[in-house]
Short mmCIF file of C-alpha atoms in Angstrom, two decimals:
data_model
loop_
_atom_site.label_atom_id
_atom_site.label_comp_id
_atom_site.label_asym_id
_atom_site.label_seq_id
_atom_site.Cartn_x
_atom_site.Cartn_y
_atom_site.Cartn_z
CA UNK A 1 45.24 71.19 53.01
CA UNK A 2 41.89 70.13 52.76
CA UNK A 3 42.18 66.53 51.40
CA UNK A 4 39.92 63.97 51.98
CA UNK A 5 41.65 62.07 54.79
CA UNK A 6 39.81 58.73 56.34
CA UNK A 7 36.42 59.49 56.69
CA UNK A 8 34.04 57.25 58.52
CA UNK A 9 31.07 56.41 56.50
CA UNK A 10 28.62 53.61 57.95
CA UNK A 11 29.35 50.19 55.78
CA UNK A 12 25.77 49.73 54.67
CA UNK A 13 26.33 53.45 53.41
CA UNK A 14 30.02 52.75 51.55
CA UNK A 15 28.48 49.22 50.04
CA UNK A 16 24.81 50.95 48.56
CA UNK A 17 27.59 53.74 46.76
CA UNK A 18 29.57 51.32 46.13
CA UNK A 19 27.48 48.97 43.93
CA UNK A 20 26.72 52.49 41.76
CA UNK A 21 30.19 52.47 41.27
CA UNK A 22 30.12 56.12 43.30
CA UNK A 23 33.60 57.24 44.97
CA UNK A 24 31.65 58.27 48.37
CA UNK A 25 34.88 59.93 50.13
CA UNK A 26 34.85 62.69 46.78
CA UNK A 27 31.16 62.78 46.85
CA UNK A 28 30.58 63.55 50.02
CA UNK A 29 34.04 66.04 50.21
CA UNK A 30 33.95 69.82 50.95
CA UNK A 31 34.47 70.85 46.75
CA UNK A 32 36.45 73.31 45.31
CA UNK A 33 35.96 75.98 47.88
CA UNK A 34 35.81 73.92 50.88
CA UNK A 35 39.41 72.35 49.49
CA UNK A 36 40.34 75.96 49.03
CA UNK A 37 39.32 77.36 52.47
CA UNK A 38 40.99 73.98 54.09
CA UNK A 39 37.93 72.22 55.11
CA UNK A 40 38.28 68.89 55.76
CA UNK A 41 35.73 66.00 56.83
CA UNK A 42 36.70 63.93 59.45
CA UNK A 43 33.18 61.87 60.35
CA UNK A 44 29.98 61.73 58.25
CA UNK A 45 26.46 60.04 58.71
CA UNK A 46 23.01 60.79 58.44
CA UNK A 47 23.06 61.42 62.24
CA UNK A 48 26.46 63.42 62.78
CA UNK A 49 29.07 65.16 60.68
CA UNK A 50 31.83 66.30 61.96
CA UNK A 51 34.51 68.75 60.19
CA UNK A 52 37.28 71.08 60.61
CA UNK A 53 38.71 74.04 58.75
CA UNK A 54 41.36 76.33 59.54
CA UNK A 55 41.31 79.79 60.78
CA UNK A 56 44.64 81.18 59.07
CA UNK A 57 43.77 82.16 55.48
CA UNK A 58 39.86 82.45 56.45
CA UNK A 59 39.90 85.68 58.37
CA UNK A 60 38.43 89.20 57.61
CA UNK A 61 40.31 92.05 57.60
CA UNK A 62 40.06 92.80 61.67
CA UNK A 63 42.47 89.21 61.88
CA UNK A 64 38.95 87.49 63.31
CA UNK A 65 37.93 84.60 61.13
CA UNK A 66 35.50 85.17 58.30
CA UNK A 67 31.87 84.94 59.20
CA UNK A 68 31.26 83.78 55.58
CA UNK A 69 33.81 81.60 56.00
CA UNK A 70 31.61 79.95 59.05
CA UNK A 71 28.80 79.79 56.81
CA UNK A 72 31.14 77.59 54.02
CA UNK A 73 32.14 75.16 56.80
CA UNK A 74 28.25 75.09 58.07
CA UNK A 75 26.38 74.31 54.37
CA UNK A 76 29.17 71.85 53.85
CA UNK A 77 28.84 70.03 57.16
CA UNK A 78 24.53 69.88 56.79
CA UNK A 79 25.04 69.49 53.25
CA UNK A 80 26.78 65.52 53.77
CA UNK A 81 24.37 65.01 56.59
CA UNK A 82 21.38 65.70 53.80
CA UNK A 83 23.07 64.02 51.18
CA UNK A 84 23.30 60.90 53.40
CA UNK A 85 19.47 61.33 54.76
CA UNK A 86 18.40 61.46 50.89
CA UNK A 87 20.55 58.33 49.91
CA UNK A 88 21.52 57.91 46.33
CA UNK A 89 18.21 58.44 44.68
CA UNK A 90 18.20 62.15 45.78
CA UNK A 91 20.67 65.56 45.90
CA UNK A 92 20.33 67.57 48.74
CA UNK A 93 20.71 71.71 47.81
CA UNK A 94 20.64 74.34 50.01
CA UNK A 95 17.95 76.44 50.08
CA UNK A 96 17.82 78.25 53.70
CA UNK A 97 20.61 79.08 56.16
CA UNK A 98 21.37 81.18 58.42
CA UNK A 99 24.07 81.76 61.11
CA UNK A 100 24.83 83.57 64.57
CA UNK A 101 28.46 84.24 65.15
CA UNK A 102 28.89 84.61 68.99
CA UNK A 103 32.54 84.97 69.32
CA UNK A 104 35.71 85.91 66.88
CA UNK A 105 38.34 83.12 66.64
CA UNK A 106 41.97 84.22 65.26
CA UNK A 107 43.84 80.83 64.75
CA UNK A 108 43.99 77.27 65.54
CA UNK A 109 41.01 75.20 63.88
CA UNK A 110 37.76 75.15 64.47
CA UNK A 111 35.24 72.34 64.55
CA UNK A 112 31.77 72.21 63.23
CA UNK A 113 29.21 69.41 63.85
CA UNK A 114 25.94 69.25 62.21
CA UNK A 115 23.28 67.35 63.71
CA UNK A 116 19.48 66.93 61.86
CA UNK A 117 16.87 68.95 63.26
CA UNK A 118 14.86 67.43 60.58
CA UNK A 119 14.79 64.51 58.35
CA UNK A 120 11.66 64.08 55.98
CA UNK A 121 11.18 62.96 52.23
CA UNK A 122 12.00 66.12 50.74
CA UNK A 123 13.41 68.26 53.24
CA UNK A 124 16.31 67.98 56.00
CA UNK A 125 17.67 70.67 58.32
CA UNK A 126 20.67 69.99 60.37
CA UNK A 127 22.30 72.60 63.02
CA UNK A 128 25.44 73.26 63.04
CA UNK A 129 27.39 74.24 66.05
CA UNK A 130 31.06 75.65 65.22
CA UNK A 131 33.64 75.77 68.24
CA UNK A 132 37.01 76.90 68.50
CA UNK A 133 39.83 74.81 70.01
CA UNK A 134 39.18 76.00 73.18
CA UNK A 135 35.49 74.35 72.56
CA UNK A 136 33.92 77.67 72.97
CA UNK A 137 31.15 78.05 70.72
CA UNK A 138 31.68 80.60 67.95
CA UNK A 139 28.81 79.75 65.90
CA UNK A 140 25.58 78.30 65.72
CA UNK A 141 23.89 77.66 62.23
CA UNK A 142 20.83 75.74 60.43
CA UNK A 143 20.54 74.60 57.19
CA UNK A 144 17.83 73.46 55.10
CA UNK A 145 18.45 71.09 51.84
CA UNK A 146 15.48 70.53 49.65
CA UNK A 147 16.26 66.77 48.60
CA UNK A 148 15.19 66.49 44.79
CA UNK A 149 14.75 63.40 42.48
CA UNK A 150 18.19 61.75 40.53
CA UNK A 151 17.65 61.85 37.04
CA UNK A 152 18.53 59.10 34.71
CA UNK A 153 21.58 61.07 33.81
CA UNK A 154 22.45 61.48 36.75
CA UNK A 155 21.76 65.34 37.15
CA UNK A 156 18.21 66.64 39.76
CA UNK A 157 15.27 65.40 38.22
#
């Protein structure tokens, strides 16, 4: 659960990581919580990511899932879109979102796609619409990444 399966990256995307010697599929993956909460990435670009995650083990205690766990699935999903925007002279980090849950899902998966609102030098905002399998919408959030400098080492600069 939550593995990076085959996720489409554009090829002038994979061959700029590439010649940095960057693994993009682990760079651009859900981390350590994402992997925990089963979040997987199934389609990434600048213009559309696509991702799933599942509802059992991310509910609340009422059996409905998790509203935070929306909000993981969201910042993840703009996240890669920003992170692709910025390209590999910049790191996207969150520094606004907020969400509107409009309906409780209690199992199945549910889909997220983020799509940019936004995409300037040192911002990018993507919304992020959540459905269940049903494609019934049971959240809608935006995120906005501040997209800072690489330093030499690697780190924000």
């Amino acid at each position: 659960m939550g593995e990076q399966h085959s996720v489409k990256f554009p090829q002038e995307v994979i061959d700029e990581y590439a010649a940095l010697g960057v693994d993009l599929p682990a760079l651009f993956s859900a981390g350590d919580l994402g992997n925990r909460m089963g979040v997987e990435i199934v389609e990434a670009s600048a213009e559309r990511v696509v991702g799933t995650m599942p509802v059992e083990g991310n509910t609340q205690p009422y059996g409905l899932l998790h509203g935070g766990a929306s909000a993981v699935l969201a910042e993840t999903l703009g996240s890669v879109g920003s992170m692709l925007h910025g390209g590999s002279k910049k790191l996207a980090v969150g520094v606004d979102l907020n969400c509107t849950h409009h309906r409780g899902a209690r199992s199945g998966l549910v889909t997220g796609v983020a799509t940019p609102v936004h995409r300037g030098r040192s911002t990018a905002t993507y919304e992020i619409v959540i459905t269940d399998e049903q494609d019934k919408r049971v959240c809608t959030a935006r995120l906005t990444c501040l997209l800072r400098d690489v330093g030499p080492n690697g780190s924000a600069g």
